[in-house]
Amino acid sequence: MNERVAPQAFPPMQALPDGEAEISLVVRLPWEDVARLGQEAGRLAAQMQRPVTLDEAVSNRLRSTRPAAAHARPGAEPQPAAAAAPGGAGVTSLPRISGTA
């Protein structure tokens, strides 16, 4: 078989001064998920008293729902990876913040 496999291209990762890392991704979402992110951005903007981008809303949601790292605790059992839905998981697969639909 003469199949050529294209080399994997990984998006660039950037180390930030606060100890975090930044990676840019392109994600295809249904409009319903984009609307939910807009609502999340609105709630966050009201809380922070400033405009908030959808990127910030996603980052905030991911930070606020991140489970403790099992590998960082001696003797901790590994956590099962979340099953990805075909075509990518949407925002609806993220844990809900109380008061969201």
PDB file of C-alpha atoms in Angstrom:
ATOM      1  CA  MET A   1       0.000   0.000   0.000  1.00  0.00           C
ATOM      2  CA  ASN A   2       1.309   3.387  -0.960  1.00  0.00           C
ATOM      3  CA  GLU A   3      -0.563   5.554   1.499  1.00  0.00           C
ATOM      4  CA  ARG A   4       1.172   8.743   2.490  1.00  0.00           C
ATOM      5  CA  VAL A   5       0.553   9.977   5.960  1.00  0.00           C
ATOM      6  CA  ALA A   6       0.823  13.713   6.356  1.00  0.00           C
ATOM      7  CA  PRO A   7       2.962  14.814   9.283  1.00  0.00           C
ATOM      8  CA  GLN A   8       0.910  15.939  12.257  1.00  0.00           C
ATOM      9  CA  ALA A   9       0.848  19.678  12.705  1.00  0.00           C
ATOM     10  CA  PHE A  10       0.495  20.739  16.305  1.00  0.00           C
ATOM     11  CA  PRO A  11      -0.761  24.225  17.074  1.00  0.00           C
ATOM     12  CA  PRO A  12       1.894  26.414  18.667  1.00  0.00           C
ATOM     13  CA  MET A  13       1.860  26.590  22.447  1.00  0.00           C
ATOM     14  CA  GLN A  14       2.981  29.699  24.264  1.00  0.00           C
ATOM     15  CA  ALA A  15       4.170  29.868  27.861  1.00  0.00           C
ATOM     16  CA  LEU A  16       2.643  32.784  29.750  1.00  0.00           C
ATOM     17  CA  PRO A  17       4.338  34.789  32.538  1.00  0.00           C
ATOM     18  CA  ASP A  18       1.709  33.670  35.089  1.00  0.00           C
ATOM     19  CA  GLY A  19       2.751  30.017  34.695  1.00  0.00           C
ATOM     20  CA  GLU A  20      -0.098  29.023  32.383  1.00  0.00           C
ATOM     21  CA  ALA A  21       0.129  28.038  28.733  1.00  0.00           C
ATOM     22  CA  GLU A  22      -1.851  29.253  25.753  1.00  0.00           C
ATOM     23  CA  ILE A  23      -2.795  27.176  22.742  1.00  0.00           C
ATOM     24  CA  SER A  24      -5.025  28.280  19.877  1.00  0.00           C
ATOM     25  CA  LEU A  25      -7.514  25.836  18.403  1.00  0.00           C
ATOM     26  CA  VAL A  26     -10.226  25.946  15.797  1.00  0.00           C
ATOM     27  CA  VAL A  27     -13.399  24.315  17.079  1.00  0.00           C
ATOM     28  CA  ARG A  28     -16.603  23.816  15.111  1.00  0.00           C
ATOM     29  CA  LEU A  29     -19.669  24.359  17.286  1.00  0.00           C
ATOM     30  CA  PRO A  30     -23.404  24.327  16.632  1.00  0.00           C
ATOM     31  CA  TRP A  31     -25.051  27.737  16.971  1.00  0.00           C
ATOM     32  CA  GLU A  32     -26.806  26.600  20.153  1.00  0.00           C
ATOM     33  CA  ASP A  33     -23.427  26.096  21.842  1.00  0.00           C
ATOM     34  CA  VAL A  34     -22.207  29.495  20.621  1.00  0.00           C
ATOM     35  CA  ALA A  35     -25.355  31.035  22.153  1.00  0.00           C
ATOM     36  CA  ARG A  36     -24.624  29.303  25.480  1.00  0.00           C
ATOM     37  CA  LEU A  37     -21.082  30.663  25.392  1.00  0.00           C
ATOM     38  CA  GLY A  38     -22.522  34.124  24.757  1.00  0.00           C
ATOM     39  CA  GLN A  39     -24.738  33.764  27.809  1.00  0.00           C
ATOM     40  CA  GLU A  40     -21.749  32.615  29.848  1.00  0.00           C
ATOM     41  CA  ALA A  41     -19.753  35.624  28.612  1.00  0.00           C
ATOM     42  CA  GLY A  42     -22.627  37.912  29.610  1.00  0.00           C
ATOM     43  CA  ARG A  43     -22.759  36.479  33.131  1.00  0.00           C
ATOM     44  CA  LEU A  44     -18.991  36.735  33.481  1.00  0.00           C
ATOM     45  CA  ALA A  45     -19.000  40.323  32.156  1.00  0.00           C
ATOM     46  CA  ALA A  46     -21.624  41.323  34.734  1.00  0.00           C
ATOM     47  CA  GLN A  47     -19.581  39.672  37.467  1.00  0.00           C
ATOM     48  CA  MET A  48     -16.284  41.284  36.347  1.00  0.00           C
ATOM     49  CA  GLN A  49     -17.870  44.643  35.416  1.00  0.00           C
ATOM     50  CA  ARG A  50     -16.131  44.712  32.011  1.00  0.00           C
ATOM     51  CA  PRO A  51     -16.597  43.291  28.508  1.00  0.00           C
ATOM     52  CA  VAL A  52     -15.655  39.600  28.173  1.00  0.00           C
ATOM     53  CA  THR A  53     -14.807  37.687  24.987  1.00  0.00           C
ATOM     54  CA  LEU A  54     -16.078  34.204  24.194  1.00  0.00           C
ATOM     55  CA  ASP A  55     -12.473  33.004  24.599  1.00  0.00           C
ATOM     56  CA  GLU A  56     -12.445  34.309  28.163  1.00  0.00           C
ATOM     57  CA  ALA A  57     -15.804  32.699  28.868  1.00  0.00           C
ATOM     58  CA  VAL A  58     -14.547  29.318  27.648  1.00  0.00           C
ATOM     59  CA  SER A  59     -11.305  29.620  29.627  1.00  0.00           C
ATOM     60  CA  ASN A  60     -13.206  30.609  32.751  1.00  0.00           C
ATOM     61  CA  ARG A  61     -15.622  27.691  32.345  1.00  0.00           C
ATOM     62  CA  LEU A  62     -12.772  25.220  31.870  1.00  0.00           C
ATOM     63  CA  ARG A  63     -10.884  26.563  34.893  1.00  0.00           C
ATOM     64  CA  SER A  64     -13.952  26.541  37.131  1.00  0.00           C
ATOM     65  CA  THR A  65     -14.836  22.930  36.299  1.00  0.00           C
ATOM     66  CA  ARG A  66     -11.354  21.404  36.137  1.00  0.00           C
ATOM     67  CA  PRO A  67     -11.103  18.262  38.290  1.00  0.00           C
ATOM     68  CA  ALA A  68      -8.100  17.816  40.559  1.00  0.00           C
ATOM     69  CA  ALA A  69      -5.187  16.203  38.753  1.00  0.00           C
ATOM     70  CA  ALA A  70      -5.039  12.539  39.789  1.00  0.00           C
ATOM     71  CA  HIS A  71      -1.399  12.238  38.709  1.00  0.00           C
ATOM     72  CA  ALA A  72      -0.407  14.952  41.191  1.00  0.00           C
ATOM     73  CA  ARG A  73      -1.596  12.989  44.212  1.00  0.00           C
ATOM     74  CA  PRO A  74       0.395   9.951  45.335  1.00  0.00           C
ATOM     75  CA  GLY A  75      -1.759   6.831  45.394  1.00  0.00           C
ATOM     76  CA  ALA A  76      -4.649   8.468  43.540  1.00  0.00           C
ATOM     77  CA  GLU A  77      -6.522   6.359  41.041  1.00  0.00           C
ATOM     78  CA  PRO A  78      -6.418   7.626  37.456  1.00  0.00           C
ATOM     79  CA  GLN A  79      -9.580   9.373  36.313  1.00  0.00           C
ATOM     80  CA  PRO A  80     -11.252   7.999  33.172  1.00  0.00           C
ATOM     81  CA  ALA A  81     -10.983  10.244  30.133  1.00  0.00           C
ATOM     82  CA  ALA A  82     -14.226  11.857  29.002  1.00  0.00           C
ATOM     83  CA  ALA A  83     -15.654  10.115  25.966  1.00  0.00           C
ATOM     84  CA  ALA A  84     -15.663  12.419  22.972  1.00  0.00           C
ATOM     85  CA  ALA A  85     -18.825  12.623  20.928  1.00  0.00           C
ATOM     86  CA  PRO A  86     -18.502  11.909  17.217  1.00  0.00           C
ATOM     87  CA  GLY A  87     -17.598  15.119  15.443  1.00  0.00           C
ATOM     88  CA  GLY A  88     -16.282  16.704  18.633  1.00  0.00           C
ATOM     89  CA  ALA A  89     -17.818  17.429  21.986  1.00  0.00           C
ATOM     90  CA  GLY A  90     -19.874  20.576  22.287  1.00  0.00           C
ATOM     91  CA  VAL A  91     -20.293  23.001  25.110  1.00  0.00           C
ATOM     92  CA  THR A  92     -23.255  20.950  26.271  1.00  0.00           C
ATOM     93  CA  SER A  93     -20.799  18.256  27.395  1.00  0.00           C
ATOM     94  CA  LEU A  94     -19.160  20.641  29.875  1.00  0.00           C
ATOM     95  CA  PRO A  95     -20.412  20.567  33.452  1.00  0.00           C
ATOM     96  CA  ARG A  96     -23.113  23.130  34.020  1.00  0.00           C
ATOM     97  CA  ILE A  97     -22.686  26.130  36.253  1.00  0.00           C
ATOM     98  CA  SER A  98     -25.696  26.501  38.507  1.00  0.00           C
ATOM     99  CA  GLY A  99     -28.407  28.623  36.969  1.00  0.00           C
ATOM    100  CA  THR A 100     -27.649  27.681  33.366  1.00  0.00           C
ATOM    101  CA  ALA A 101     -30.030  25.840  31.072  1.00  0.00           C
TER     102      ALA A 101
END
